[in-house]
mmCIF file of C-alpha atoms (C1' of nucleotides) in Angstrom:
data_model
loop_
_atom_site.group_PDB
_atom_site.id
_atom_site.type_symbol
_atom_site.label_atom_id
_atom_site.label_comp_id
_atom_site.label_asym_id
_atom_site.label_seq_id
_atom_site.Cartn_x
_atom_site.Cartn_y
_atom_site.Cartn_z
ATOM 1 C CA UNK A 1 0.056 -0.040 -0.039
ATOM 2 C CA UNK A 2 1.145 3.277 -0.781
ATOM 3 C CA UNK A 3 2.457 5.931 1.550
ATOM 4 C CA UNK A 4 -0.269 8.392 0.872
ATOM 5 C CA UNK A 5 -2.957 5.853 1.147
ATOM 6 C CA UNK A 6 -1.625 5.192 4.471
ATOM 7 C CA UNK A 7 -1.746 8.668 5.494
ATOM 8 C CA UNK A 8 -5.413 8.959 4.345
ATOM 9 C CA UNK A 9 -6.337 5.893 6.525
ATOM 10 C CA UNK A 10 -4.255 7.365 9.421
ATOM 11 C CA UNK A 11 -6.211 10.689 8.977
ATOM 12 C CA UNK A 12 -9.611 9.010 8.655
ATOM 13 C CA UNK A 13 -8.839 7.046 11.966
ATOM 14 C CA UNK A 14 -8.461 10.281 13.791
ATOM 15 C CA UNK A 15 -11.395 11.792 12.039
ATOM 16 C CA UNK A 16 -13.612 9.771 10.045
ATOM 17 C CA UNK A 17 -15.971 12.507 9.195
ATOM 18 C CA UNK A 18 -13.003 14.704 7.576
ATOM 19 C CA UNK A 19 -14.268 16.158 4.227
ATOM 20 C CA UNK A 20 -12.427 15.218 1.117
ATOM 21 C CA UNK A 21 -11.556 18.824 0.712
ATOM 22 C CA UNK A 22 -9.437 18.923 4.012
ATOM 23 C CA UNK A 23 -8.078 15.468 3.184
ATOM 24 C CA UNK A 24 -6.739 16.877 0.017
ATOM 25 C CA UNK A 25 -5.230 19.935 1.896
ATOM 26 C CA UNK A 26 -3.604 17.591 4.351
ATOM 27 C CA UNK A 27 -2.152 15.342 1.902
ATOM 28 C CA UNK A 28 -1.284 17.870 -1.000
ATOM 29 C CA UNK A 29 -3.658 16.424 -3.346
ATOM 30 C CA UNK A 30 -6.930 17.968 -4.903
ATOM 31 C CA UNK A 31 -10.228 17.086 -3.423
ATOM 32 C CA UNK A 32 -11.200 14.632 -6.478
ATOM 33 C CA UNK A 33 -7.764 12.593 -6.316
ATOM 34 C CA UNK A 34 -8.571 12.061 -2.589
ATOM 35 C CA UNK A 35 -12.022 11.039 -3.439
ATOM 36 C CA UNK A 36 -10.736 8.477 -6.140
ATOM 37 C CA UNK A 37 -8.164 7.198 -3.490
ATOM 38 C CA UNK A 38 -10.770 6.698 -0.813
ATOM 39 C CA UNK A 39 -13.139 4.878 -3.151
ATOM 40 C CA UNK A 40 -10.445 2.559 -4.144
ATOM 41 C CA UNK A 41 -9.372 1.860 -0.498
ATOM 42 C CA UNK A 42 -13.157 0.997 -0.076
ATOM 43 C CA UNK A 43 -13.391 -1.096 -2.823
ATOM 44 C CA UNK A 44 -10.227 -3.131 -2.027
ATOM 45 C CA UNK A 45 -11.887 -3.613 1.297
ATOM 46 C CA UNK A 46 -8.875 -1.721 2.990
ATOM 47 C CA UNK A 47 -11.745 0.651 4.439
ATOM 48 C CA UNK A 48 -14.491 -1.544 5.599
ATOM 49 C CA UNK A 49 -16.791 1.431 6.863
ATOM 50 C CA UNK A 50 -17.028 4.274 9.168
ATOM 51 C CA UNK A 51 -18.283 4.439 12.705
ATOM 52 C CA UNK A 52 -18.500 6.510 15.828
ATOM 53 C CA UNK A 53 -16.500 6.330 19.000
ATOM 54 C CA UNK A 54 -18.783 6.367 22.067
ATOM 55 C CA UNK A 55 -18.471 6.768 25.468
ATOM 56 C CA UNK A 56 -19.440 3.443 26.939
ATOM 57 C CA UNK A 57 -20.340 4.792 30.432
ATOM 58 C CA UNK A 58 -22.524 7.497 28.774
ATOM 59 C CA UNK A 59 -24.505 5.084 26.917
ATOM 60 C CA UNK A 60 -25.236 3.064 30.152
ATOM 61 C CA UNK A 61 -22.561 0.182 29.613
ATOM 62 C CA UNK A 62 -19.919 1.248 32.205
ATOM 63 C CA UNK A 63 -18.882 -2.516 32.773
ATOM 64 C CA UNK A 64 -16.300 -4.129 30.425
ATOM 65 C CA UNK A 65 -14.956 -7.613 30.659
ATOM 66 C CA UNK A 66 -12.621 -10.269 28.882
ATOM 67 C CA UNK A 67 -14.131 -13.795 28.986
ATOM 68 C CA UNK A 68 -12.320 -16.524 27.806
ATOM 69 C CA UNK A 69 -14.012 -19.756 26.955
ATOM 70 C CA UNK A 70 -13.485 -23.333 26.583
ATOM 71 C CA UNK A 71 -15.495 -26.094 25.230
ATOM 72 C CA UNK A 72 -16.679 -28.525 27.819
ATOM 73 C CA UNK A 73 -16.632 -31.269 25.209
ATOM 74 C CA UNK A 74 -13.388 -31.017 23.359
ATOM 75 C CA UNK A 75 -14.694 -33.060 20.688
ATOM 76 C CA UNK A 76 -17.713 -30.760 19.860
ATOM 77 C CA UNK A 77 -18.396 -28.719 16.669
ATOM 78 C CA UNK A 78 -16.190 -25.526 17.295
ATOM 79 C CA UNK A 79 -18.897 -23.285 16.409
ATOM 80 C CA UNK A 80 -18.845 -20.706 19.421
ATOM 81 C CA UNK A 81 -18.826 -17.838 17.446
ATOM 82 C CA UNK A 82 -21.838 -18.597 15.323
ATOM 83 C CA UNK A 83 -23.911 -19.633 18.703
ATOM 84 C CA UNK A 84 -22.788 -16.228 20.184
ATOM 85 C CA UNK A 85 -23.512 -14.011 17.334
ATOM 86 C CA UNK A 86 -26.903 -13.148 18.545
ATOM 87 C CA UNK A 87 -25.698 -12.042 21.954
ATOM 88 C CA UNK A 88 -25.824 -8.423 21.716
ATOM 89 C CA UNK A 89 -23.401 -7.648 24.821
ATOM 90 C CA UNK A 90 -20.453 -9.372 23.168
ATOM 91 C CA UNK A 91 -18.664 -6.738 21.260
ATOM 92 C CA UNK A 92 -15.677 -8.837 19.946
ATOM 93 C CA UNK A 93 -14.904 -12.408 19.453
ATOM 94 C CA UNK A 94 -11.273 -13.448 18.901
ATOM 95 C CA UNK A 95 -10.176 -17.002 18.226
ATOM 96 C CA UNK A 96 -6.873 -17.657 20.160
ATOM 97 C CA UNK A 97 -4.040 -19.831 20.401
ATOM 98 C CA UNK A 98 -3.415 -21.023 23.939
ATOM 99 C CA UNK A 99 -5.271 -22.877 26.866
ATOM 100 C CA UNK A 100 -8.652 -21.434 25.876
ATOM 101 C CA UNK A 101 -10.256 -21.254 22.483
ATOM 102 C CA UNK A 102 -11.812 -17.906 22.214
ATOM 103 C CA UNK A 103 -11.694 -14.469 24.062
ATOM 104 C CA UNK A 104 -14.840 -12.503 24.175
ATOM 105 C CA UNK A 105 -14.813 -8.602 24.929
ATOM 106 C CA UNK A 106 -18.266 -7.676 26.470
ATOM 107 C CA UNK A 107 -19.905 -4.648 27.718
ATOM 108 C CA UNK A 108 -22.878 -4.522 30.256
ATOM 109 C CA UNK A 109 -24.455 -2.232 32.592
ATOM 110 C CA UNK A 110 -23.971 -3.933 36.205
ATOM 111 C CA UNK A 111 -22.470 -6.904 37.690
ATOM 112 C CA UNK A 112 -25.482 -8.591 37.858
ATOM 113 C CA UNK A 113 -25.764 -8.351 34.130
ATOM 114 C CA UNK A 114 -22.409 -9.773 33.643
ATOM 115 C CA UNK A 115 -23.754 -12.838 35.857
ATOM 116 C CA UNK A 116 -26.703 -13.103 33.462
ATOM 117 C CA UNK A 117 -24.438 -12.986 30.464
ATOM 118 C CA UNK A 118 -22.037 -15.458 31.570
ATOM 119 C CA UNK A 119 -25.005 -18.021 32.149
ATOM 120 C CA UNK A 120 -26.171 -17.333 28.656
ATOM 121 C CA UNK A 121 -22.844 -17.908 26.998
ATOM 122 C CA UNK A 122 -22.042 -21.140 29.116
ATOM 123 C CA UNK A 123 -25.374 -22.548 28.232
ATOM 124 C CA UNK A 124 -25.610 -21.443 24.574
ATOM 125 C CA UNK A 125 -21.960 -22.273 23.622
ATOM 126 C CA UNK A 126 -21.661 -25.324 26.039
ATOM 127 C CA UNK A 127 -18.113 -23.657 27.482
ATOM 128 C CA UNK A 128 -16.629 -22.955 30.699
ATOM 129 C CA UNK A 129 -15.649 -19.262 31.084
ATOM 130 C CA UNK A 130 -12.919 -17.431 32.836
ATOM 131 C CA UNK A 131 -13.786 -13.725 33.397
ATOM 132 C CA UNK A 132 -11.394 -10.882 33.414
ATOM 133 C CA UNK A 133 -13.010 -7.558 34.541
ATOM 134 C CA UNK A 134 -11.730 -4.494 33.246
ATOM 135 C CA UNK A 135 -11.103 -1.580 35.932
ATOM 136 C CA UNK A 136 -10.427 1.333 33.790
ATOM 137 C CA UNK A 137 -9.611 1.802 29.850
ATOM 138 C CA UNK A 138 -6.176 4.011 29.669
ATOM 139 C CA UNK A 139 -6.687 3.982 25.946
ATOM 140 C CA UNK A 140 -8.630 1.814 23.319
ATOM 141 C CA UNK A 141 -8.789 1.995 19.395
ATOM 142 C CA UNK A 142 -5.805 4.041 18.957
ATOM 143 C CA UNK A 143 -5.047 5.269 15.487
ATOM 144 C CA UNK A 144 -2.288 4.158 13.442
ATOM 145 C CA UNK A 145 0.599 6.025 13.223
ATOM 146 C CA UNK A 146 0.901 7.764 9.801
ATOM 147 C CA UNK B 1 -30.314 9.048 27.418
ATOM 148 C CA UNK B 2 -33.412 9.244 25.211
ATOM 149 C CA UNK B 3 -34.610 6.593 22.976
ATOM 150 C CA UNK B 4 -34.010 8.481 20.049
ATOM 151 C CA UNK B 5 -30.530 9.575 21.033
ATOM 152 C CA UNK B 6 -29.740 5.835 21.493
ATOM 153 C CA UNK B 7 -31.193 5.114 17.856
ATOM 154 C CA UNK B 8 -28.952 7.877 16.271
ATOM 155 C CA UNK B 9 -25.907 6.496 18.115
ATOM 156 C CA UNK B 10 -26.578 2.980 16.797
ATOM 157 C CA UNK B 11 -27.250 4.333 13.349
ATOM 158 C CA UNK B 12 -23.730 6.212 13.568
ATOM 159 C CA UNK B 13 -22.016 3.100 14.708
ATOM 160 C CA UNK B 14 -23.074 1.317 11.521
ATOM 161 C CA UNK B 15 -22.266 3.966 9.332
ATOM 162 C CA UNK B 16 -20.335 7.102 11.008
ATOM 163 C CA UNK B 17 -20.594 9.103 7.695
ATOM 164 C CA UNK B 18 -24.307 9.036 7.220
ATOM 165 C CA UNK B 19 -25.889 12.501 6.476
ATOM 166 C CA UNK B 20 -27.905 14.329 8.605
ATOM 167 C CA UNK B 21 -30.577 14.287 6.153
ATOM 168 C CA UNK B 22 -30.590 10.391 6.143
ATOM 169 C CA UNK B 23 -30.403 10.090 9.895
ATOM 170 C CA UNK B 24 -33.655 12.418 9.958
ATOM 171 C CA UNK B 25 -35.582 10.135 7.501
ATOM 172 C CA UNK B 26 -34.415 7.008 9.862
ATOM 173 C CA UNK B 27 -35.552 8.872 13.071
ATOM 174 C CA UNK B 28 -38.530 10.754 11.636
ATOM 175 C CA UNK B 29 -36.909 13.945 12.785
ATOM 176 C CA UNK B 30 -35.857 16.808 10.557
ATOM 177 C CA UNK B 31 -32.406 17.531 9.289
ATOM 178 C CA UNK B 32 -32.010 20.188 11.984
ATOM 179 C CA UNK B 33 -33.344 18.504 14.789
ATOM 180 C CA UNK B 34 -30.913 15.379 14.349
ATOM 181 C CA UNK B 35 -28.134 17.946 13.917
ATOM 182 C CA UNK B 36 -28.982 19.659 16.924
ATOM 183 C CA UNK B 37 -29.171 16.020 18.812
ATOM 184 C CA UNK B 38 -25.802 14.945 17.495
ATOM 185 C CA UNK B 39 -24.034 18.246 18.419
ATOM 186 C CA UNK B 40 -25.570 17.971 22.066
ATOM 187 C CA UNK B 41 -24.339 13.984 21.989
ATOM 188 C CA UNK B 42 -20.752 15.296 20.786
ATOM 189 C CA UNK B 43 -20.743 18.209 23.739
ATOM 190 C CA UNK B 44 -21.871 15.902 26.470
ATOM 191 C CA UNK B 45 -19.058 13.447 25.378
ATOM 192 C CA UNK B 46 -21.463 10.439 24.571
ATOM 193 C CA UNK B 47 -19.990 10.862 21.135
ATOM 194 C CA UNK B 48 -16.121 10.970 21.357
ATOM 195 C CA UNK B 49 -15.539 11.212 17.626
ATOM 196 C CA UNK B 50 -15.631 9.391 14.247
ATOM 197 C CA UNK B 51 -13.316 6.898 12.808
ATOM 198 C CA UNK B 52 -12.735 4.332 10.125
ATOM 199 C CA UNK B 53 -12.935 0.705 10.125
ATOM 200 C CA UNK B 54 -9.733 -0.615 8.735
ATOM 201 C CA UNK B 55 -8.930 -4.070 7.662
ATOM 202 C CA UNK B 56 -5.730 -4.621 9.676
ATOM 203 C CA UNK B 57 -4.439 -7.394 7.075
ATOM 204 C CA UNK B 58 -4.630 -5.099 4.305
ATOM 205 C CA UNK B 59 -2.825 -2.513 5.986
ATOM 206 C CA UNK B 60 -0.011 -4.655 6.858
ATOM 207 C CA UNK B 61 -0.636 -5.657 10.183
ATOM 208 C CA UNK B 62 -2.107 -9.149 9.936
ATOM 209 C CA UNK B 63 -0.704 -10.347 13.530
ATOM 210 C CA UNK B 64 -2.893 -9.417 16.456
ATOM 211 C CA UNK B 65 -2.137 -10.395 19.882
ATOM 212 C CA UNK B 66 -3.316 -9.807 23.650
ATOM 213 C CA UNK B 67 -0.237 -9.115 26.083
ATOM 214 C CA UNK B 68 -0.889 -9.421 29.716
ATOM 215 C CA UNK B 69 1.678 -7.713 31.931
ATOM 216 C CA UNK B 70 2.663 -7.717 35.516
ATOM 217 C CA UNK B 71 5.315 -5.561 37.283
ATOM 218 C CA UNK B 72 8.350 -7.291 38.123
ATOM 219 C CA UNK B 73 8.765 -5.295 41.155
ATOM 220 C CA UNK B 74 5.168 -5.081 42.921
ATOM 221 C CA UNK B 75 6.282 -2.104 44.725
ATOM 222 C CA UNK B 76 6.937 0.123 41.713
ATOM 223 C CA UNK B 77 4.666 2.954 40.715
ATOM 224 C CA UNK B 78 2.042 1.586 38.477
ATOM 225 C CA UNK B 79 2.626 3.737 35.392
ATOM 226 C CA UNK B 80 2.658 1.443 32.905
ATOM 227 C CA UNK B 81 0.243 2.859 30.654
ATOM 228 C CA UNK B 82 2.178 6.102 30.436
ATOM 229 C CA UNK B 83 5.400 4.246 29.904
ATOM 230 C CA UNK B 84 3.804 2.499 26.951
ATOM 231 C CA UNK B 85 1.711 5.161 25.413
ATOM 232 C CA UNK B 86 4.657 5.992 23.055
ATOM 233 C CA UNK B 87 4.464 2.535 21.589
ATOM 234 C CA UNK B 88 2.446 2.626 18.292
ATOM 235 C CA UNK B 89 1.666 -0.997 18.080
ATOM 236 C CA UNK B 90 -0.194 -0.946 21.110
ATOM 237 C CA UNK B 91 -3.816 -0.305 20.336
ATOM 238 C CA UNK B 92 -5.450 -0.456 23.669
ATOM 239 C CA UNK B 93 -4.556 -0.837 27.237
ATOM 240 C CA UNK B 94 -6.992 -2.002 29.779
ATOM 241 C CA UNK B 95 -6.245 -1.798 33.677
ATOM 242 C CA UNK B 96 -7.750 -5.216 34.838
ATOM 243 C CA UNK B 97 -8.606 -7.261 38.050
ATOM 244 C CA UNK B 98 -6.900 -10.399 38.388
ATOM 245 C CA UNK B 99 -3.262 -11.783 38.633
ATOM 246 C CA UNK B 100 -1.992 -9.607 36.045
ATOM 247 C CA UNK B 101 -2.316 -5.662 36.012
ATOM 248 C CA UNK B 102 -2.859 -4.744 32.419
ATOM 249 C CA UNK B 103 -4.033 -6.471 29.057
ATOM 250 C CA UNK B 104 -2.777 -4.765 25.929
ATOM 251 C CA UNK B 105 -3.984 -5.332 22.496
ATOM 252 C CA UNK B 106 -1.192 -5.268 19.895
ATOM 253 C CA UNK B 107 -0.824 -5.474 16.305
ATOM 254 C CA UNK B 108 2.087 -6.098 14.411
ATOM 255 C CA UNK B 109 3.262 -7.332 10.702
ATOM 256 C CA UNK B 110 5.184 -10.678 11.382
ATOM 257 C CA UNK B 111 5.958 -13.020 14.372
ATOM 258 C CA UNK B 112 9.491 -11.446 14.516
ATOM 259 C CA UNK B 113 7.957 -7.954 15.032
ATOM 260 C CA UNK B 114 6.160 -9.395 17.817
ATOM 261 C CA UNK B 115 9.292 -10.539 19.561
ATOM 262 C CA UNK B 116 10.760 -7.093 19.126
ATOM 263 C CA UNK B 117 7.811 -5.539 20.595
ATOM 264 C CA UNK B 118 7.585 -7.823 23.558
ATOM 265 C CA UNK B 119 11.188 -6.666 24.407
ATOM 266 C CA UNK B 120 10.681 -3.235 24.221
ATOM 267 C CA UNK B 121 7.454 -3.662 26.381
ATOM 268 C CA UNK B 122 9.409 -5.510 28.960
ATOM 269 C CA UNK B 123 12.247 -3.237 29.056
ATOM 270 C CA UNK B 124 10.394 0.056 28.885
ATOM 271 C CA UNK B 125 7.795 -0.871 31.647
ATOM 272 C CA UNK B 126 9.671 -3.353 33.948
ATOM 273 C CA UNK B 127 7.233 -6.117 33.654
ATOM 274 C CA UNK B 128 6.618 -9.705 32.632
ATOM 275 C CA UNK B 129 4.302 -10.533 29.822
ATOM 276 C CA UNK B 130 2.146 -13.256 29.060
ATOM 277 C CA UNK B 131 1.119 -13.365 25.343
ATOM 278 C CA UNK B 132 -1.874 -14.799 23.649
ATOM 279 C CA UNK B 133 -1.966 -14.697 19.884
ATOM 280 C CA UNK B 134 -5.144 -14.143 17.876
ATOM 281 C CA UNK B 135 -5.632 -16.735 15.405
ATOM 282 C CA UNK B 136 -8.633 -15.186 13.561
ATOM 283 C CA UNK B 137 -11.283 -12.344 14.390
ATOM 284 C CA UNK B 138 -14.965 -13.728 13.994
ATOM 285 C CA UNK B 139 -16.164 -10.211 15.076
ATOM 286 C CA UNK B 140 -14.858 -6.987 16.422
ATOM 287 C CA UNK B 141 -16.330 -3.776 17.230
ATOM 288 C CA UNK B 142 -19.913 -4.685 16.736
ATOM 289 C CA UNK B 143 -22.478 -1.920 16.817
ATOM 290 C CA UNK B 144 -24.659 -1.627 19.698
ATOM 291 C CA UNK B 145 -28.428 -2.943 19.036
ATOM 292 C CA UNK B 146 -30.637 0.123 18.862
ATOM 293 C "C1'" DT C 1 7.293 6.358 -31.272
ATOM 294 C "C1'" DC C 2 2.901 5.003 -30.322
ATOM 295 C "C1'" DT C 3 -0.413 3.110 -27.169
ATOM 296 C "C1'" DT C 4 -2.204 1.965 -22.947
ATOM 297 C "C1'" DC C 5 -3.000 2.454 -18.249
ATOM 298 C "C1'" DC C 6 -2.867 4.936 -14.029
ATOM 299 C "C1'" DT C 7 -3.338 8.937 -11.615
ATOM 300 C "C1'" DG C 8 -3.887 13.381 -11.352
ATOM 301 C "C1'" DT C 9 -6.185 18.443 -12.148
ATOM 302 C "C1'" DC C 10 -10.285 21.413 -13.438
ATOM 303 C "C1'" DG C 11 -14.830 22.572 -13.791
ATOM 304 C "C1'" DA C 12 -20.111 22.059 -13.481
ATOM 305 C "C1'" DT C 13 -23.889 20.230 -11.081
ATOM 306 C "C1'" DG C 14 -26.591 18.759 -7.548
ATOM 307 C "C1'" DT C 15 -26.841 17.689 -2.957
ATOM 308 C "C1'" DC C 16 -25.946 18.306 1.888
ATOM 309 C "C1'" DC C 17 -24.381 21.147 6.029
ATOM 310 C "C1'" DT C 18 -25.240 24.898 8.737
ATOM 311 C "C1'" DC C 19 -27.398 28.668 10.416
ATOM 312 C "C1'" DC C 20 -31.135 31.447 11.736
ATOM 313 C "C1'" DA C 21 -35.975 32.732 12.535
ATOM 314 C "C1'" DC C 22 -39.981 31.197 13.865
ATOM 315 C "C1'" DG C 23 -43.715 27.762 15.799
ATOM 316 C "C1'" DT C 24 -45.282 24.761 19.554
ATOM 317 C "C1'" DG C 25 -45.786 22.316 24.179
ATOM 318 C "C1'" DT C 26 -44.688 22.203 29.084
ATOM 319 C "C1'" DG C 27 -43.931 23.876 33.785
ATOM 320 C "C1'" DC C 28 -43.988 27.437 37.016
ATOM 321 C "C1'" DA C 29 -44.998 31.910 39.358
ATOM 322 C "C1'" DC C 30 -48.391 35.429 39.795
ATOM 323 C "C1'" DG D 1 -56.073 32.021 33.519
ATOM 324 C "C1'" DT D 2 -52.180 34.828 31.931
ATOM 325 C "C1'" DG D 3 -47.536 35.804 31.021
ATOM 326 C "C1'" DC D 4 -43.128 33.980 30.714
ATOM 327 C "C1'" DA D 5 -38.939 31.309 29.916
ATOM 328 C "C1'" DC D 6 -37.364 27.324 28.279
ATOM 329 C "C1'" DA D 7 -36.580 23.055 25.536
ATOM 330 C "C1'" DC D 8 -37.086 21.131 21.331
ATOM 331 C "C1'" DG D 9 -39.093 20.953 17.095
ATOM 332 C "C1'" DT D 10 -39.762 22.831 11.842
ATOM 333 C "C1'" DG D 11 -38.538 25.116 7.324
ATOM 334 C "C1'" DG D 12 -36.094 28.017 4.301
ATOM 335 C "C1'" DA D 13 -31.697 30.247 2.323
ATOM 336 C "C1'" DG D 14 -26.710 30.361 1.476
ATOM 337 C "C1'" DG D 15 -22.837 28.458 1.120
ATOM 338 C "C1'" DA D 16 -19.701 24.709 1.274
ATOM 339 C "C1'" DC D 17 -18.961 20.106 -0.315
ATOM 340 C "C1'" DA D 18 -19.595 15.553 -2.982
ATOM 341 C "C1'" DT D 19 -19.771 13.734 -7.035
ATOM 342 C "C1'" DC D 20 -18.892 13.163 -11.869
ATOM 343 C "C1'" DG D 21 -17.161 13.770 -16.429
ATOM 344 C "C1'" DA D 22 -13.617 15.464 -19.471
ATOM 345 C "C1'" DC D 23 -8.984 16.022 -20.233
ATOM 346 C "C1'" DA D 24 -3.910 16.273 -19.372
ATOM 347 C "C1'" DG D 25 0.786 14.265 -18.244
ATOM 348 C "C1'" DG D 26 3.724 10.599 -16.997
ATOM 349 C "C1'" DA D 27 5.639 5.527 -16.956
ATOM 350 C "C1'" DA D 28 5.758 0.924 -18.865
ATOM 351 C "C1'" DG D 29 5.650 -2.075 -22.689
ATOM 352 C "C1'" DA D 30 5.357 -3.202 -27.723
#
DNA sequence: TCTTCCTGTCGATGTCCTCCACGTGTGCAC
DNA sequence: GTGCACACGTGGAGGACATCGACAGGAAGA
């Protein structure tokens, strides 16, 4: 990937609503040229979409946790992501190497909600869980460096 | 937070570049009214900013890992986030309850880069590390449900 | 050299953002 | 009830921006 594309992506990570005009000024290109590049980045799948950065406390989900899961029956089909896809509290699911098979990142409102969520995860995916509570988040989703 | 604000946030999580006109149509409000609400959400800090969703493989960072860190000297000042803030490979830093003190999410290009990164983390923060390699990411940063 | 492809600039058009003036409903003091 | 303040909505006007097409220049290969 070219250097200028990398710069465009880095700029958009900092401000996803930046106008093409401003992107052009920051990269030394014309508006149309930037527009074309962004469209190509979208087509190639480098840019998958745009999103908003939300304060989770403010939207009523102040409690974050990581849940590592392990199948109870090691011979069972490994389809936990599908089984858990419908659980809205799960923000991310990573297949990992190591003792456990997946790490989930979840957000809930209160400890009681977490308890309830764990029960749902265990029963719907037939797994054991190991939960790590997040106390604070110094930083998250930091933008790439140019 | 109001129901309609929640809907606006949910819509923007799905498409952070959605126009105020379209947001208005989806929420049954006029363009100006939506605009006002979004501005208030930004002022209150509910909306912290806008960003782009990037395919990390496409930008040359296909290897993701979680690194749990623990201070070597338990009596030392607990300022790891500050010490590590300058390391660009670290995308997120969570202070967690449990045996370890922080979980870092990192992205690098190759295993050798991870080795190098781990050395830098250990020396600059004076910590021991436990690394969990991500094999695949079924989903990540899923939008809230309305 | 000529062709082709890629990537850029420039200009025109329609859409959207942005702001301002104004209307409406609610709660409160009088 | 009346008057007022306030929060929140609508609608319109203007300027900025996105979007598209036509065209220019440079690089690589025949």
